[in-house]
Amino acid sequence: MSTSPVNIRVNRTRWLTLAGTVITQFALGSVYTWSLFNGQLSHKLDAPISQVAFSFGLLSLGLAIASSLAGKLQERFGVRRVAIGSGVLMAIGFYITAHANNLVMLYLSAGVLVGLADGAGYLMTLSNCVKWFPERKGMISACAIGAYGLGSLGFKFICSYLLSINSLETTFVIWGGLAMVMIIPGALLMKDAPQQPAVQPGQISRPRDFSLAEAVRLPQYWMLALMFLTACMSGLYVIGIAKDIGEGLVHLSLQTAANAVTVIAVANLSGRLILGVLSDKMPRIRVITLAQVVSLAGMSIMLFSQMNELTFFIAIACVAFSFGGTITVYPSLVSDFFGLNNLTKNYGLIYLGFGIGSVLGSLIASLFGGFAVTFSLIMALLVISLIMSASIRLPHCPADKKTPLQHA
């Protein structure tokens, strides 16, 4: 970039947008500390923990639905206003959660309101930030989604401390207030990314921008959607029941099995950073292939071996690493296939796979009983996804030139 006043101003704007996005993503990622509250909410509402924990499933579904609609909201109101709105709605959701006295009220507040607020801010701010940096999309995704992951880790300590000195109700109110006072300043630093030109300087060609209506007519779109759903289903299911796998299958003590939470957090964050940065240095679809192979290795250990403590931690680390890397690389991958300008909409529909995946694994396990059937289905889907990632081609590749996918 030259040092003309215009370019200096543009460069400053995009780095401020990145800073605001990182701050906002950190606050939005706090929702993944939800399990800290299940026990106390169960006692308060006199309900089984499984019914209380269902609120997080609703939150994940609301997050995915709002993410799929965020592109429309951004078009109408702009990234700054929608992000501010998500921060305010999140605070309101936690305030109502603090005063919830039955399960329905908990589902509507913590599940629906907080989920919609989180989803409205998450994908839109991420996609907008990626558009500002077309030359380093993988690294920017890693920064933003890494901040989202760090938010869950940071707020784990914040919320644990708040719970130790305050009541459950006060903790929810403070949590919502903290998230809001981070998201609003973060939003004020952001600016809507400009439309990308048809061809970047120095590029011979690039995928044209497909509208959502055009993209969904292409087989590549649904291939990417199935691969994403598979990654989310495997990652979210294993992450959600890792402690139970450790106790039930490996016969570890409760304390040892609980260490799975730390292993998952480290592996998940490592996947986001390593595969995100790697995706700027090699074709992104090959990075997804690598993630699928790692996940297959982890699932194979769980399904076909007699696990001990070491192999159990290796297996869940493989799955968490793959999941973290996949959700980091996917926004840039979707832009490689369908262009940057409609990324929020095109990725938003695919991102529904996150919400579906968050409940599908648990639903299958409850219907057919135990881990084995779910692990087997995930293995089958991973094999299908691996074949797809090895054979998929960019939609604009000529029929007579089926060259391997190149990253933008």
PDB file of N, CA, C and O in Angstrom, residues 113-172:
ATOM      1  N   LEU A 113     -32.832 -14.838  23.613  1.00  0.00           N
ATOM      2  CA  LEU A 113     -32.331 -13.453  23.549  1.00  0.00           C
ATOM      3  C   LEU A 113     -30.809 -13.391  23.468  1.00  0.00           C
ATOM      4  O   LEU A 113     -30.253 -12.723  22.589  1.00  0.00           O
ATOM      5  N   VAL A 114     -30.130 -14.074  24.383  1.00  0.00           N
ATOM      6  CA  VAL A 114     -28.665 -14.030  24.386  1.00  0.00           C
ATOM      7  C   VAL A 114     -28.110 -14.684  23.123  1.00  0.00           C
ATOM      8  O   VAL A 114     -27.146 -14.188  22.524  1.00  0.00           O
ATOM      9  N   GLY A 115     -28.724 -15.788  22.679  1.00  0.00           N
ATOM     10  CA  GLY A 115     -28.275 -16.446  21.455  1.00  0.00           C
ATOM     11  C   GLY A 115     -28.408 -15.555  20.231  1.00  0.00           C
ATOM     12  O   GLY A 115     -27.490 -15.449  19.423  1.00  0.00           O
ATOM     13  N   LEU A 116     -29.559 -14.891  20.091  1.00  0.00           N
ATOM     14  CA  LEU A 116     -29.764 -13.987  18.954  1.00  0.00           C
ATOM     15  C   LEU A 116     -28.791 -12.811  19.009  1.00  0.00           C
ATOM     16  O   LEU A 116     -28.243 -12.390  17.979  1.00  0.00           O
ATOM     17  N   ALA A 117     -28.572 -12.271  20.218  1.00  0.00           N
ATOM     18  CA  ALA A 117     -27.646 -11.146  20.370  1.00  0.00           C
ATOM     19  C   ALA A 117     -26.232 -11.562  19.978  1.00  0.00           C
ATOM     20  O   ALA A 117     -25.534 -10.847  19.241  1.00  0.00           O
ATOM     21  N   ASP A 118     -25.809 -12.713  20.463  1.00  0.00           N
ATOM     22  CA  ASP A 118     -24.458 -13.181  20.179  1.00  0.00           C
ATOM     23  C   ASP A 118     -24.272 -13.448  18.682  1.00  0.00           C
ATOM     24  O   ASP A 118     -23.249 -13.065  18.092  1.00  0.00           O
ATOM     25  N   GLY A 119     -25.267 -14.094  18.079  1.00  0.00           N
ATOM     26  CA  GLY A 119     -25.165 -14.409  16.658  1.00  0.00           C
ATOM     27  C   GLY A 119     -25.179 -13.185  15.771  1.00  0.00           C
ATOM     28  O   GLY A 119     -24.471 -13.116  14.771  1.00  0.00           O
ATOM     29  N   ALA A 120     -25.973 -12.187  16.131  1.00  0.00           N
ATOM     30  CA  ALA A 120     -26.053 -10.959  15.326  1.00  0.00           C
ATOM     31  C   ALA A 120     -24.706 -10.257  15.281  1.00  0.00           C
ATOM     32  O   ALA A 120     -24.329  -9.682  14.255  1.00  0.00           O
ATOM     33  N   GLY A 121     -23.965 -10.312  16.390  1.00  0.00           N
ATOM     34  CA  GLY A 121     -22.669  -9.641  16.422  1.00  0.00           C
ATOM     35  C   GLY A 121     -21.537 -10.484  15.894  1.00  0.00           C
ATOM     36  O   GLY A 121     -20.619  -9.987  15.233  1.00  0.00           O
ATOM     37  N   TYR A 122     -21.580 -11.794  16.139  1.00  0.00           N
ATOM     38  CA  TYR A 122     -20.431 -12.657  15.862  1.00  0.00           C
ATOM     39  C   TYR A 122     -20.045 -12.704  14.384  1.00  0.00           C
ATOM     40  O   TYR A 122     -18.967 -12.279  13.989  1.00  0.00           O
ATOM     41  N   LEU A 123     -20.922 -13.261  13.553  1.00  0.00           N
ATOM     42  CA  LEU A 123     -20.547 -13.512  12.160  1.00  0.00           C
ATOM     43  C   LEU A 123     -20.423 -12.226  11.363  1.00  0.00           C
ATOM     44  O   LEU A 123     -19.541 -12.090  10.512  1.00  0.00           O
ATOM     45  N   MET A 124     -21.277 -11.257  11.650  1.00  0.00           N
ATOM     46  CA  MET A 124     -21.255  -9.999  10.901  1.00  0.00           C
ATOM     47  C   MET A 124     -19.945  -9.250  11.118  1.00  0.00           C
ATOM     48  O   MET A 124     -19.304  -8.786  10.160  1.00  0.00           O
ATOM     49  N   THR A 125     -19.510  -9.102  12.383  1.00  0.00           N
ATOM     50  CA  THR A 125     -18.273  -8.366  12.647  1.00  0.00           C
ATOM     51  C   THR A 125     -17.061  -9.132  12.110  1.00  0.00           C
ATOM     52  O   THR A 125     -16.114  -8.535  11.604  1.00  0.00           O
ATOM     53  N   LEU A 126     -17.099 -10.469  12.211  1.00  0.00           N
ATOM     54  CA  LEU A 126     -16.015 -11.293  11.668  1.00  0.00           C
ATOM     55  C   LEU A 126     -15.908 -11.116  10.149  1.00  0.00           C
ATOM     56  O   LEU A 126     -14.819 -10.842   9.618  1.00  0.00           O
ATOM     57  N   SER A 127     -17.019 -11.282   9.446  1.00  0.00           N
ATOM     58  CA  SER A 127     -17.011 -11.169   7.989  1.00  0.00           C
ATOM     59  C   SER A 127     -16.591  -9.773   7.538  1.00  0.00           C
ATOM     60  O   SER A 127     -15.826  -9.620   6.583  1.00  0.00           O
ATOM     61  N   ASN A 128     -17.094  -8.764   8.223  1.00  0.00           N
ATOM     62  CA  ASN A 128     -16.753  -7.388   7.874  1.00  0.00           C
ATOM     63  C   ASN A 128     -15.252  -7.149   8.019  1.00  0.00           C
ATOM     64  O   ASN A 128     -14.623  -6.511   7.171  1.00  0.00           O
ATOM     65  N   CYS A 129     -14.670  -7.688   9.082  1.00  0.00           N
ATOM     66  CA  CYS A 129     -13.239  -7.506   9.318  1.00  0.00           C
ATOM     67  C   CYS A 129     -12.414  -8.226   8.250  1.00  0.00           C
ATOM     68  O   CYS A 129     -11.411  -7.684   7.756  1.00  0.00           O
ATOM     69  N   VAL A 130     -12.833  -9.439   7.880  1.00  0.00           N
ATOM     70  CA  VAL A 130     -12.123 -10.196   6.841  1.00  0.00           C
ATOM     71  C   VAL A 130     -12.129  -9.424   5.526  1.00  0.00           C
ATOM     72  O   VAL A 130     -11.129  -9.404   4.794  1.00  0.00           O
ATOM     73  N   LYS A 131     -13.246  -8.758   5.207  1.00  0.00           N
ATOM     74  CA  LYS A 131     -13.341  -7.994   3.960  1.00  0.00           C
ATOM     75  C   LYS A 131     -12.327  -6.849   3.908  1.00  0.00           C
ATOM     76  O   LYS A 131     -11.899  -6.438   2.834  1.00  0.00           O
ATOM     77  N   TRP A 132     -11.973  -6.299   5.078  1.00  0.00           N
ATOM     78  CA  TRP A 132     -10.995  -5.209   5.115  1.00  0.00           C
ATOM     79  C   TRP A 132      -9.590  -5.690   4.773  1.00  0.00           C
ATOM     80  O   TRP A 132      -8.717  -4.887   4.435  1.00  0.00           O
ATOM     81  N   PHE A 133      -9.333  -7.002   4.902  1.00  0.00           N
ATOM     82  CA  PHE A 133      -7.983  -7.536   4.707  1.00  0.00           C
ATOM     83  C   PHE A 133      -7.994  -8.668   3.689  1.00  0.00           C
ATOM     84  O   PHE A 133      -7.706  -9.820   4.035  1.00  0.00           O
ATOM     85  N   PRO A 134      -8.334  -8.392   2.426  1.00  0.00           N
ATOM     86  CA  PRO A 134      -8.436  -9.478   1.445  1.00  0.00           C
ATOM     87  C   PRO A 134      -7.116 -10.196   1.202  1.00  0.00           C
ATOM     88  O   PRO A 134      -7.109 -11.334   0.739  1.00  0.00           O
ATOM     89  N   GLU A 135      -5.998  -9.543   1.540  1.00  0.00           N
ATOM     90  CA  GLU A 135      -4.691 -10.143   1.278  1.00  0.00           C
ATOM     91  C   GLU A 135      -4.224 -11.065   2.411  1.00  0.00           C
ATOM     92  O   GLU A 135      -3.238 -11.785   2.266  1.00  0.00           O
ATOM     93  N   ARG A 136      -4.895 -11.027   3.575  1.00  0.00           N
ATOM     94  CA  ARG A 136      -4.500 -11.890   4.696  1.00  0.00           C
ATOM     95  C   ARG A 136      -5.738 -12.365   5.462  1.00  0.00           C
ATOM     96  O   ARG A 136      -5.838 -12.227   6.673  1.00  0.00           O
ATOM     97  N   LYS A 137      -6.663 -12.952   4.713  1.00  0.00           N
ATOM     98  CA  LYS A 137      -7.944 -13.345   5.299  1.00  0.00           C
ATOM     99  C   LYS A 137      -7.789 -14.383   6.397  1.00  0.00           C
ATOM    100  O   LYS A 137      -8.474 -14.333   7.421  1.00  0.00           O
ATOM    101  N   GLY A 138      -6.880 -15.337   6.206  1.00  0.00           N
ATOM    102  CA  GLY A 138      -6.705 -16.383   7.198  1.00  0.00           C
ATOM    103  C   GLY A 138      -6.208 -15.852   8.533  1.00  0.00           C
ATOM    104  O   GLY A 138      -6.709 -16.226   9.595  1.00  0.00           O
ATOM    105  N   MET A 139      -5.220 -14.972   8.480  1.00  0.00           N
ATOM    106  CA  MET A 139      -4.673 -14.418   9.712  1.00  0.00           C
ATOM    107  C   MET A 139      -5.712 -13.584  10.460  1.00  0.00           C
ATOM    108  O   MET A 139      -5.819 -13.645  11.682  1.00  0.00           O
ATOM    109  N   ILE A 140      -6.498 -12.801   9.714  1.00  0.00           N
ATOM    110  CA  ILE A 140      -7.523 -11.958  10.345  1.00  0.00           C
ATOM    111  C   ILE A 140      -8.611 -12.818  10.970  1.00  0.00           C
ATOM    112  O   ILE A 140      -9.080 -12.547  12.081  1.00  0.00           O
ATOM    113  N   SER A 141      -9.023 -13.897  10.281  1.00  0.00           N
ATOM    114  CA  SER A 141      -9.994 -14.822  10.866  1.00  0.00           C
ATOM    115  C   SER A 141      -9.451 -15.433  12.148  1.00  0.00           C
ATOM    116  O   SER A 141     -10.170 -15.579  13.143  1.00  0.00           O
ATOM    117  N   ALA A 142      -8.152 -15.784  12.121  1.00  0.00           N
ATOM    118  CA  ALA A 142      -7.538 -16.373  13.310  1.00  0.00           C
ATOM    119  C   ALA A 142      -7.547 -15.383  14.473  1.00  0.00           C
ATOM    120  O   ALA A 142      -7.822 -15.758  15.620  1.00  0.00           O
ATOM    121  N   CYS A 143      -7.271 -14.107  14.187  1.00  0.00           N
ATOM    122  CA  CYS A 143      -7.284 -13.081  15.245  1.00  0.00           C
ATOM    123  C   CYS A 143      -8.682 -12.924  15.839  1.00  0.00           C
ATOM    124  O   CYS A 143      -8.856 -12.918  17.065  1.00  0.00           O
ATOM    125  N   ALA A 144      -9.688 -12.791  14.961  1.00  0.00           N
ATOM    126  CA  ALA A 144     -11.050 -12.533  15.423  1.00  0.00           C
ATOM    127  C   ALA A 144     -11.630 -13.748  16.147  1.00  0.00           C
ATOM    128  O   ALA A 144     -12.160 -13.640  17.265  1.00  0.00           O
ATOM    129  N   ILE A 145     -11.520 -14.931  15.525  1.00  0.00           N
ATOM    130  CA  ILE A 145     -12.115 -16.116  16.124  1.00  0.00           C
ATOM    131  C   ILE A 145     -11.279 -16.580  17.316  1.00  0.00           C
ATOM    132  O   ILE A 145     -11.803 -17.146  18.278  1.00  0.00           O
ATOM    133  N   GLY A 146      -9.968 -16.301  17.267  1.00  0.00           N
ATOM    134  CA  GLY A 146      -9.137 -16.574  18.439  1.00  0.00           C
ATOM    135  C   GLY A 146      -9.580 -15.739  19.625  1.00  0.00           C
ATOM    136  O   GLY A 146      -9.609 -16.220  20.767  1.00  0.00           O
ATOM    137  N   ALA A 147      -9.940 -14.467  19.369  1.00  0.00           N
ATOM    138  CA  ALA A 147     -10.447 -13.602  20.444  1.00  0.00           C
ATOM    139  C   ALA A 147     -11.759 -14.138  21.000  1.00  0.00           C
ATOM    140  O   ALA A 147     -12.006 -14.081  22.214  1.00  0.00           O
ATOM    141  N   TYR A 148     -12.595 -14.685  20.128  1.00  0.00           N
ATOM    142  CA  TYR A 148     -13.863 -15.282  20.559  1.00  0.00           C
ATOM    143  C   TYR A 148     -13.591 -16.460  21.499  1.00  0.00           C
ATOM    144  O   TYR A 148     -14.227 -16.607  22.546  1.00  0.00           O
ATOM    145  N   GLY A 149     -12.602 -17.289  21.127  1.00  0.00           N
ATOM    146  CA  GLY A 149     -12.234 -18.413  21.974  1.00  0.00           C
ATOM    147  C   GLY A 149     -11.609 -17.966  23.288  1.00  0.00           C
ATOM    148  O   GLY A 149     -11.887 -18.528  24.349  1.00  0.00           O
ATOM    149  N   LEU A 150     -10.758 -16.932  23.231  1.00  0.00           N
ATOM    150  CA  LEU A 150     -10.141 -16.414  24.450  1.00  0.00           C
ATOM    151  C   LEU A 150     -11.178 -15.796  25.383  1.00  0.00           C
ATOM    152  O   LEU A 150     -11.010 -15.800  26.602  1.00  0.00           O
ATOM    153  N   GLY A 151     -12.263 -15.273  24.786  1.00  0.00           N
ATOM    154  CA  GLY A 151     -13.331 -14.700  25.598  1.00  0.00           C
ATOM    155  C   GLY A 151     -13.940 -15.728  26.529  1.00  0.00           C
ATOM    156  O   GLY A 151     -14.237 -15.435  27.698  1.00  0.00           O
ATOM    157  N   SER A 152     -14.113 -16.960  26.022  1.00  0.00           N
ATOM    158  CA  SER A 152     -14.670 -18.014  26.870  1.00  0.00           C
ATOM    159  C   SER A 152     -13.710 -18.352  28.001  1.00  0.00           C
ATOM    160  O   SER A 152     -14.133 -18.621  29.133  1.00  0.00           O
ATOM    161  N   LEU A 153     -12.402 -18.310  27.708  1.00  0.00           N
ATOM    162  CA  LEU A 153     -11.410 -18.610  28.735  1.00  0.00           C
ATOM    163  C   LEU A 153     -11.309 -17.466  29.745  1.00  0.00           C
ATOM    164  O   LEU A 153     -11.303 -17.683  30.957  1.00  0.00           O
ATOM    165  N   GLY A 154     -11.260 -16.222  29.233  1.00  0.00           N
ATOM    166  CA  GLY A 154     -11.144 -15.065  30.124  1.00  0.00           C
ATOM    167  C   GLY A 154     -12.343 -14.901  31.032  1.00  0.00           C
ATOM    168  O   GLY A 154     -12.200 -14.664  32.250  1.00  0.00           O
ATOM    169  N   PHE A 155     -13.533 -15.044  30.469  1.00  0.00           N
ATOM    170  CA  PHE A 155     -14.748 -14.879  31.270  1.00  0.00           C
ATOM    171  C   PHE A 155     -14.985 -16.057  32.206  1.00  0.00           C
ATOM    172  O   PHE A 155     -15.756 -15.940  33.162  1.00  0.00           O
ATOM    173  N   LYS A 156     -14.314 -17.190  31.942  1.00  0.00           N
ATOM    174  CA  LYS A 156     -14.400 -18.298  32.897  1.00  0.00           C
ATOM    175  C   LYS A 156     -13.853 -17.847  34.254  1.00  0.00           C
ATOM    176  O   LYS A 156     -14.455 -18.098  35.297  1.00  0.00           O
ATOM    177  N   PHE A 157     -12.725 -17.128  34.219  1.00  0.00           N
ATOM    178  CA  PHE A 157     -12.131 -16.638  35.470  1.00  0.00           C
ATOM    179  C   PHE A 157     -12.928 -15.460  36.032  1.00  0.00           C
ATOM    180  O   PHE A 157     -13.136 -15.356  37.246  1.00  0.00           O
ATOM    181  N   ILE A 158     -13.405 -14.580  35.130  1.00  0.00           N
ATOM    182  CA  ILE A 158     -14.188 -13.425  35.577  1.00  0.00           C
ATOM    183  C   ILE A 158     -15.478 -13.886  36.255  1.00  0.00           C
ATOM    184  O   ILE A 158     -15.808 -13.455  37.371  1.00  0.00           O
ATOM    185  N   CYS A 159     -16.212 -14.776  35.578  1.00  0.00           N
ATOM    186  CA  CYS A 159     -17.502 -15.235  36.127  1.00  0.00           C
ATOM    187  C   CYS A 159     -17.316 -16.087  37.378  1.00  0.00           C
ATOM    188  O   CYS A 159     -18.129 -16.012  38.303  1.00  0.00           O
ATOM    189  N   SER A 160     -16.248 -16.890  37.400  1.00  0.00           N
ATOM    190  CA  SER A 160     -15.983 -17.690  38.603  1.00  0.00           C
ATOM    191  C   SER A 160     -15.734 -16.779  39.801  1.00  0.00           C
ATOM    192  O   SER A 160     -16.235 -17.028  40.906  1.00  0.00           O
ATOM    193  N   TYR A 161     -14.964 -15.712  39.584  1.00  0.00           N
ATOM    194  CA  TYR A 161     -14.689 -14.763  40.659  1.00  0.00           C
ATOM    195  C   TYR A 161     -15.970 -14.047  41.095  1.00  0.00           C
ATOM    196  O   TYR A 161     -16.251 -13.906  42.300  1.00  0.00           O
ATOM    197  N   LEU A 162     -16.765 -13.614  40.109  1.00  0.00           N
ATOM    198  CA  LEU A 162     -18.017 -12.919  40.427  1.00  0.00           C
ATOM    199  C   LEU A 162     -18.953 -13.811  41.239  1.00  0.00           C
ATOM    200  O   LEU A 162     -19.599 -13.362  42.191  1.00  0.00           O
ATOM    201  N   LEU A 163     -19.019 -15.098  40.861  1.00  0.00           N
ATOM    202  CA  LEU A 163     -19.877 -16.037  41.595  1.00  0.00           C
ATOM    203  C   LEU A 163     -19.394 -16.246  43.031  1.00  0.00           C
ATOM    204  O   LEU A 163     -20.197 -16.501  43.930  1.00  0.00           O
ATOM    205  N   SER A 164     -18.084 -16.107  43.240  1.00  0.00           N
ATOM    206  CA  SER A 164     -17.534 -16.344  44.583  1.00  0.00           C
ATOM    207  C   SER A 164     -17.816 -15.185  45.542  1.00  0.00           C
ATOM    208  O   SER A 164     -17.774 -15.368  46.760  1.00  0.00           O
ATOM    209  N   ILE A 165     -18.108 -13.997  44.994  1.00  0.00           N
ATOM    210  CA  ILE A 165     -18.339 -12.836  45.875  1.00  0.00           C
ATOM    211  C   ILE A 165     -19.744 -12.258  45.746  1.00  0.00           C
ATOM    212  O   ILE A 165     -20.117 -11.368  46.504  1.00  0.00           O
ATOM    213  N   ASN A 166     -20.520 -12.747  44.761  1.00  0.00           N
ATOM    214  CA  ASN A 166     -21.871 -12.213  44.535  1.00  0.00           C
ATOM    215  C   ASN A 166     -22.886 -13.340  44.435  1.00  0.00           C
ATOM    216  O   ASN A 166     -22.529 -14.510  44.273  1.00  0.00           O
ATOM    217  N   SER A 167     -24.142 -12.962  44.460  1.00  0.00           N
ATOM    218  CA  SER A 167     -25.206 -13.934  44.215  1.00  0.00           C
ATOM    219  C   SER A 167     -25.248 -14.271  42.723  1.00  0.00           C
ATOM    220  O   SER A 167     -24.642 -13.585  41.891  1.00  0.00           O
ATOM    221  N   LEU A 168     -25.973 -15.336  42.402  1.00  0.00           N
ATOM    222  CA  LEU A 168     -26.140 -15.738  41.006  1.00  0.00           C
ATOM    223  C   LEU A 168     -26.768 -14.606  40.195  1.00  0.00           C
ATOM    224  O   LEU A 168     -26.314 -14.285  39.084  1.00  0.00           O
ATOM    225  N   GLU A 169     -27.795 -13.970  40.759  1.00  0.00           N
ATOM    226  CA  GLU A 169     -28.508 -12.901  40.041  1.00  0.00           C
ATOM    227  C   GLU A 169     -27.590 -11.714  39.757  1.00  0.00           C
ATOM    228  O   GLU A 169     -27.564 -11.188  38.636  1.00  0.00           O
ATOM    229  N   THR A 170     -26.823 -11.298  40.749  1.00  0.00           N
ATOM    230  CA  THR A 170     -25.917 -10.162  40.574  1.00  0.00           C
ATOM    231  C   THR A 170     -24.840 -10.478  39.543  1.00  0.00           C
ATOM    232  O   THR A 170     -24.465  -9.613  38.733  1.00  0.00           O
ATOM    233  N   THR A 171     -24.352 -11.715  39.561  1.00  0.00           N
ATOM    234  CA  THR A 171     -23.322 -12.117  38.597  1.00  0.00           C
ATOM    235  C   THR A 171     -23.828 -11.998  37.165  1.00  0.00           C
ATOM    236  O   THR A 171     -23.123 -11.499  36.282  1.00  0.00           O
ATOM    237  N   PHE A 172     -25.054 -12.451  36.900  1.00  0.00           N
ATOM    238  CA  PHE A 172     -25.622 -12.337  35.556  1.00  0.00           C
ATOM    239  C   PHE A 172     -25.722 -10.871  35.118  1.00  0.00           C
ATOM    240  O   PHE A 172     -25.409 -10.529  33.973  1.00  0.00           O
TER     241      PHE A 172
END
